[in-house]
Amino acid sequence: MNVWLRLGLSVLLGCLLWGGGAAVAWGAPQAAGALTLEMLETQIANPVQRDGKPTINLRQVTLDLTPENGEFRDRFYRRLQTVLQSGDKALNLDLSNAVIYGEFDLQRLSLREPLYGDAFFPLLTEPEQTQLKRDRKRLSQLSQLSRSLLLQPQPTALRIFLFRGGLNLSQTRFAGPVNGTDIFFLGAINAQGAQFLQSANFSESRFSQTATFVASEFQQEVRFRSCLFFQRLRLRQSVFRGPSTFQGSEFYETASFGQTVFDQAANFSRITFQGNADFGQTQWRGTGSFLKSVFAGNLFLTEARFETPLSFRQIRLSQSINLRGAIVQGQLDFGDATLAPEAYINVAGLDFNADQAELLGSPGQIGRVLSVPTLEGNETLLRNLVRNFRKLEQVADANQLDYTTERLRFKALQQQLTAVNLNTASKAHLLNIGFSAPQVDAIVSQRQKSPFVQAVDVLDLEEVDLATYVKLRDRIIAHPPRSWPARLQLLVRYLALSILLLMSHYGTSVGLTLGVGIVAIALSSLLFWGVDRYRRRRPTAITPPWEETLWMVGSFALLTLLGFTTLLRLGDAPLLTGGAIVAVVVPIPGILIALLYRQGRFHDQLDTSYLVEDGGARQLRLLIARLPIIPKFPFFRERYYPINWQRRRNWLNYYDFSLNNWFKFGFNDIRLRDESVPGLVTALVWYQWAIGLAYVTLLLWTLSRTIPGLNLLLYF
């Protein structure tokens, strides 16, 4: 047994030695070995091919660039810069898994391009050439300003730094500061997993190719101020232990910061994102600022965690901000933001507690752009957001979120009434909406074992795929069977909620409610004017003069136009709102009027108006408690006089009467007389008064919700 054990150990040791020899044979400096000038010359003379490009291989070396090793440092920069930036073909530099002590100065490895001249323009794309010319112009202006202020007799030679090849810094450890300012990087930069123990400064640099800093760690301050990223920036899973600054930078493609941790202040102010900006699952432990930044694409903050205030003040948003599943423990400030008409902020699943966090925004604007797709799972969130805006005294935004909540509730009620119930639907019904025969059999078999709790449970069946569910999810529901009384109660709730949404935005739009009242008064006044003035044509005509008819029809058209203009401006569904008004005002009065003209009118005082006015006072009155007919006590009859048909302004009395019935407010107390009046006319007046009572209740409720403090006057 000992012999076999010795033989096994010998084989294992031989494999290890063979593997180490193979690693040396592949031609890399020994791991963690200090780089010498001789080793540098060897690697320069024998570049390797990586990704099809010649590369100077300095992997896994220890590079001492401290001041104590000044001679080596100067010769290293001078020799490597000459090789990298000369020749027809650019070389890449591979420093992956290296350890670098002292300051790593990328400027000393770059080509100092004169301020003027187009020698390197063939190496640049058109946007890069444009940017280079812009940089040169800026530097020239700064030089002229400097000379004018300091009175320098000789101009200083200004140069721009160009780094031609790619740079591989994967898993590199920088023990000292890194200087990468004012450099035009023409190749890709790969710093995946790099560690920056001291400060890193890449301010005013330009990155032509993809810059990758995935899983990097920045222990001290890092600056990417006023940088340009022509291609994608990848900074996912990185950690910023110190302050970070990206102020004034511009991203032409997607910028990925997902799963990044910001332990201290992060400055993203005045940044321009031409593509999407991905900050999903980031953690903000220090303050963050996107002040005056521009988002031409989408901003993703899904499942991010905000422990401290984050500012989005004065941003310009063209598409959307996605806060789905984010956790807000501090303050989010969207004040003075400029949003495109189609822009919105998705807050579905947001973890927000109004007692611990705040959501700020421009009053009257922020509530309109907060978006939630469904009520299920978001009702508590919407309630907390309403509390947040009421604490901030932003009543309009709180009401807008209330309106959003009730619209989602209305959509849910509509789905419960019209969608197919997976627990009760027949096979034929399931086939008609789009399920295949095997899927229908699987659904029926499953509900016999246990009923579906949610519609999404249908995905647990092997026969039902995701594409089918996405196609049919708005047409299916899952709940226990409902009785007919329960369905009728659901229908009543649905109709009542639809009326509140159409006519007042659920008590959040006074203007919309007043527009509804104007249209209703115009219709009611025209109907009752016709009943009162067109009595008969034979044997003796009792009809209004053509002048009064012209005034009445013209005023009706004007008021209707004004009311529908208000509905178009403030209503989400103005045609449905107008249809609802007509459905309430016209059908029942139309039936009563048709019956009245069919049976004819033969009664006393046929040539006298049905309306009487109180002659005892001329004043503005609130008439909420008064009934539409005069009292029967003879003393009151002596105070009321029939309206005068002979006056030119007689048509105004019918508007006054409808104003009294609908708004419970008017100049004259005009009522229906109690003698010689057909019962159908009385029924018409009582109907108008009853729906007017419901309308004024809706109006007062809307006023109390939109004007702070008014509810105290109304209720007390």
Coordinates of C-alpha atoms in Angstrom, one line a residue, residues 435-679:
F435 CA -55.9 28.7 -25.7
S436 CA -55.1 25.6 -27.6
A437 CA -56.9 22.3 -27.0
P438 CA -54.1 20.7 -24.9
Q439 CA -53.8 23.9 -22.8
V440 CA -57.5 23.9 -22.2
D441 CA -57.4 20.3 -21.0
A442 CA -54.5 21.1 -18.7
I443 CA -56.4 24.1 -17.2
V444 CA -59.6 22.0 -16.6
S445 CA -57.6 19.2 -15.1
Q446 CA -55.7 21.6 -12.8
R447 CA -58.8 23.5 -11.5
Q448 CA -60.5 20.2 -10.6
K449 CA -57.6 19.4 -8.3
S450 CA -57.2 23.0 -6.9
P451 CA -58.6 26.3 -8.2
F452 CA -56.3 29.0 -9.6
V453 CA -55.5 31.8 -7.1
Q454 CA -54.0 34.2 -9.7
A455 CA -54.0 34.3 -13.4
V456 CA -50.2 34.0 -13.5
D457 CA -50.6 30.5 -11.9
V458 CA -51.4 29.2 -15.3
L459 CA -47.7 29.4 -16.1
D460 CA -47.2 26.5 -13.7
L461 CA -48.7 24.2 -16.3
E462 CA -46.2 22.6 -18.7
E463 CA -48.6 23.1 -21.6
V464 CA -48.9 26.9 -21.2
D465 CA -45.9 28.9 -22.4
L466 CA -44.9 32.5 -21.5
A467 CA -45.9 33.8 -25.0
T468 CA -49.4 32.6 -24.6
Y469 CA -49.7 34.1 -21.1
V470 CA -48.4 37.5 -22.3
K471 CA -50.9 37.4 -25.2
L472 CA -53.9 36.6 -23.0
R473 CA -53.1 38.0 -19.5
D474 CA -55.4 41.0 -20.0
R475 CA -58.3 38.7 -20.9
I476 CA -58.1 36.1 -18.1
I477 CA -58.6 36.3 -14.3
A478 CA -58.7 33.8 -11.5
H479 CA -61.2 34.0 -8.5
P480 CA -63.9 32.0 -6.9
P481 CA -67.3 31.8 -8.7
R482 CA -69.5 34.9 -8.1
S483 CA -73.2 34.9 -7.6
W484 CA -75.5 37.1 -9.7
P485 CA -76.1 39.6 -6.8
A486 CA -72.3 39.9 -6.3
R487 CA -71.9 40.5 -10.0
L488 CA -74.7 43.1 -9.9
Q489 CA -73.0 44.8 -7.0
L490 CA -69.7 44.8 -8.9
L491 CA -71.5 46.4 -11.9
V492 CA -73.0 49.2 -9.7
R493 CA -69.5 49.9 -8.3
Y494 CA -68.1 50.0 -11.8
L495 CA -70.7 52.4 -13.1
A496 CA -70.5 54.7 -10.1
L497 CA -66.7 54.9 -10.4
S498 CA -66.9 55.5 -14.1
I499 CA -69.2 58.5 -13.6
L500 CA -66.8 59.9 -10.9
L501 CA -63.8 59.5 -13.2
L502 CA -65.5 60.9 -16.3
M503 CA -67.1 63.9 -14.6
S504 CA -64.6 65.0 -12.0
H505 CA -61.4 62.9 -12.3
Y506 CA -62.5 61.3 -9.0
G507 CA -62.8 64.7 -7.3
T508 CA -59.5 66.1 -8.5
S509 CA -60.5 68.5 -11.3
V510 CA -62.8 71.5 -10.5
G511 CA -62.6 72.8 -14.0
L512 CA -63.8 69.5 -15.5
T513 CA -66.7 69.4 -13.0
L514 CA -67.7 73.0 -13.9
G515 CA -67.5 72.1 -17.6
V516 CA -69.9 69.2 -17.0
G517 CA -72.3 71.6 -15.2
I518 CA -72.2 74.1 -18.0
V519 CA -73.2 71.5 -20.6
A520 CA -75.9 70.1 -18.3
I521 CA -77.4 73.5 -17.6
A522 CA -77.5 74.4 -21.3
L523 CA -79.3 71.1 -22.2
S524 CA -81.7 71.4 -19.2
S525 CA -82.5 75.0 -19.9
L526 CA -83.3 74.3 -23.6
L527 CA -85.5 71.4 -22.7
F528 CA -87.6 73.2 -20.1
W529 CA -87.8 76.4 -22.3
G530 CA -89.3 74.3 -25.0
V531 CA -91.8 72.7 -22.6
D532 CA -92.9 76.1 -21.1
R533 CA -93.0 78.2 -24.3
Y534 CA -94.2 75.8 -26.9
R535 CA -97.7 74.9 -25.6
R536 CA -99.6 74.4 -28.8
R537 CA -100.2 75.7 -32.3
R538 CA -104.0 75.2 -32.7
P539 CA -106.5 76.5 -32.2
T540 CA -104.6 79.5 -30.7
A541 CA -100.9 79.3 -31.0
I542 CA -98.9 79.7 -27.7
T543 CA -95.3 79.9 -29.0
P544 CA -92.3 82.2 -28.3
P545 CA -91.4 85.0 -30.8
W546 CA -88.6 84.2 -33.2
E547 CA -86.3 86.7 -31.5
E548 CA -86.6 84.8 -28.3
T549 CA -86.0 81.5 -30.1
L550 CA -82.9 82.9 -31.8
W551 CA -81.5 84.1 -28.4
M552 CA -82.2 80.8 -26.7
V553 CA -80.8 78.6 -29.5
G554 CA -77.7 80.9 -29.9
S555 CA -77.0 81.0 -26.1
F556 CA -77.4 77.2 -26.0
A557 CA -74.9 76.8 -28.8
L558 CA -72.4 79.2 -27.1
L559 CA -72.7 77.5 -23.7
T560 CA -72.4 74.0 -25.1
L561 CA -69.3 75.1 -27.1
L562 CA -67.8 76.5 -24.0
G563 CA -68.5 73.4 -21.9
F564 CA -67.2 71.0 -24.5
T565 CA -64.1 73.1 -24.9
T566 CA -63.5 72.6 -21.2
L567 CA -64.1 68.9 -21.5
L568 CA -61.6 68.7 -24.4
R569 CA -59.0 70.6 -22.5
L570 CA -59.3 68.9 -19.1
G571 CA -60.9 65.5 -19.8
D572 CA -59.1 62.3 -20.6
A573 CA -62.1 61.0 -22.5
P574 CA -64.1 64.1 -23.5
L575 CA -66.4 62.2 -25.9
L576 CA -67.3 59.7 -23.2
T577 CA -67.9 62.5 -20.7
G578 CA -70.2 64.3 -23.1
G579 CA -72.0 61.1 -23.8
A580 CA -72.5 60.5 -20.0
I581 CA -73.9 64.0 -19.6
V582 CA -76.4 63.4 -22.5
A583 CA -77.3 60.0 -21.0
V584 CA -78.2 61.6 -17.6
V585 CA -79.9 64.8 -18.9
V586 CA -81.8 63.8 -22.1
P587 CA -83.4 60.3 -22.1
I588 CA -85.8 60.5 -19.1
P589 CA -86.8 64.2 -19.7
G590 CA -87.2 63.3 -23.4
I591 CA -89.6 60.5 -22.6
L592 CA -91.6 62.8 -20.3
I593 CA -91.7 65.6 -22.9
A594 CA -92.8 63.1 -25.6
L595 CA -95.7 61.8 -23.4
L596 CA -96.7 65.4 -22.5
Y597 CA -97.0 66.5 -26.2
R598 CA -98.7 63.2 -27.1
Q599 CA -101.6 63.6 -24.5
G600 CA -101.8 67.4 -25.1
R601 CA -102.3 70.2 -22.5
F602 CA -105.7 71.3 -21.5
H603 CA -105.7 73.0 -18.1
D604 CA -106.3 76.4 -16.5
Q605 CA -103.7 79.2 -16.8
L606 CA -102.5 77.7 -20.1
D607 CA -101.2 81.0 -21.3
T608 CA -99.2 81.6 -18.2
S609 CA -95.6 80.3 -17.4
Y610 CA -95.2 77.4 -15.1
L611 CA -92.3 79.2 -13.4
V612 CA -92.8 81.8 -10.7
E613 CA -90.3 84.0 -9.0
D614 CA -90.0 85.4 -5.5
G615 CA -90.8 89.1 -5.7
G616 CA -89.8 89.7 -2.0
A617 CA -86.1 90.0 -2.5
R618 CA -83.4 90.5 -5.2
Q619 CA -80.2 88.9 -4.0
L620 CA -77.7 86.1 -4.6
R621 CA -78.7 83.0 -2.7
L622 CA -77.5 79.6 -1.8
L623 CA -80.4 77.3 -2.4
I624 CA -79.2 73.9 -1.4
A625 CA -82.0 73.2 1.1
R626 CA -84.9 74.6 -0.9
L627 CA -87.3 72.5 -3.0
P628 CA -88.1 73.3 -6.7
I629 CA -91.8 74.1 -6.1
I630 CA -93.4 76.9 -4.1
P631 CA -95.2 76.1 -0.7
K632 CA -98.9 75.6 -0.8
F633 CA -99.6 78.1 2.0
P634 CA -101.6 81.0 0.5
F635 CA -99.3 83.6 2.1
F636 CA -96.3 82.3 0.1
R637 CA -98.4 82.3 -3.1
E638 CA -98.8 86.0 -2.7
R639 CA -95.0 86.5 -2.7
Y640 CA -94.5 84.6 -6.0
Y641 CA -95.3 86.0 -9.4
P642 CA -95.3 84.3 -12.8
I643 CA -92.3 85.2 -14.9
N644 CA -93.2 87.8 -17.6
W645 CA -93.1 86.2 -21.1
Q646 CA -93.3 89.6 -22.7
R647 CA -89.8 90.8 -21.7
R648 CA -87.0 90.4 -24.1
R649 CA -84.8 88.8 -21.5
N650 CA -87.3 86.2 -20.6
W651 CA -85.0 83.4 -22.0
L652 CA -82.6 84.1 -19.1
N653 CA -85.2 83.0 -16.6
Y654 CA -84.8 79.4 -17.8
Y655 CA -81.0 79.5 -17.3
D656 CA -81.6 80.9 -13.8
F657 CA -84.1 78.1 -13.1
S658 CA -81.6 75.4 -14.2
L659 CA -78.8 77.2 -12.3
N660 CA -80.9 77.0 -9.2
N661 CA -81.6 73.3 -9.7
W662 CA -78.0 72.3 -10.7
F663 CA -75.7 74.6 -8.8
K664 CA -78.2 75.4 -6.0
F665 CA -77.2 79.0 -6.5
G666 CA -78.9 81.9 -8.3
F667 CA -79.9 85.6 -8.4
N668 CA -83.7 85.1 -8.3
D669 CA -85.5 82.3 -6.4
I670 CA -87.4 80.8 -9.4
R671 CA -89.7 77.8 -8.7
L672 CA -92.5 75.8 -10.2
R673 CA -96.0 76.9 -9.4
D674 CA -98.3 74.5 -7.5
E675 CA -101.5 75.0 -9.4
S676 CA -102.7 73.9 -12.9
V677 CA -99.4 72.1 -13.7
P678 CA -99.4 68.7 -15.5
G679 CA -97.9 65.9 -13.5

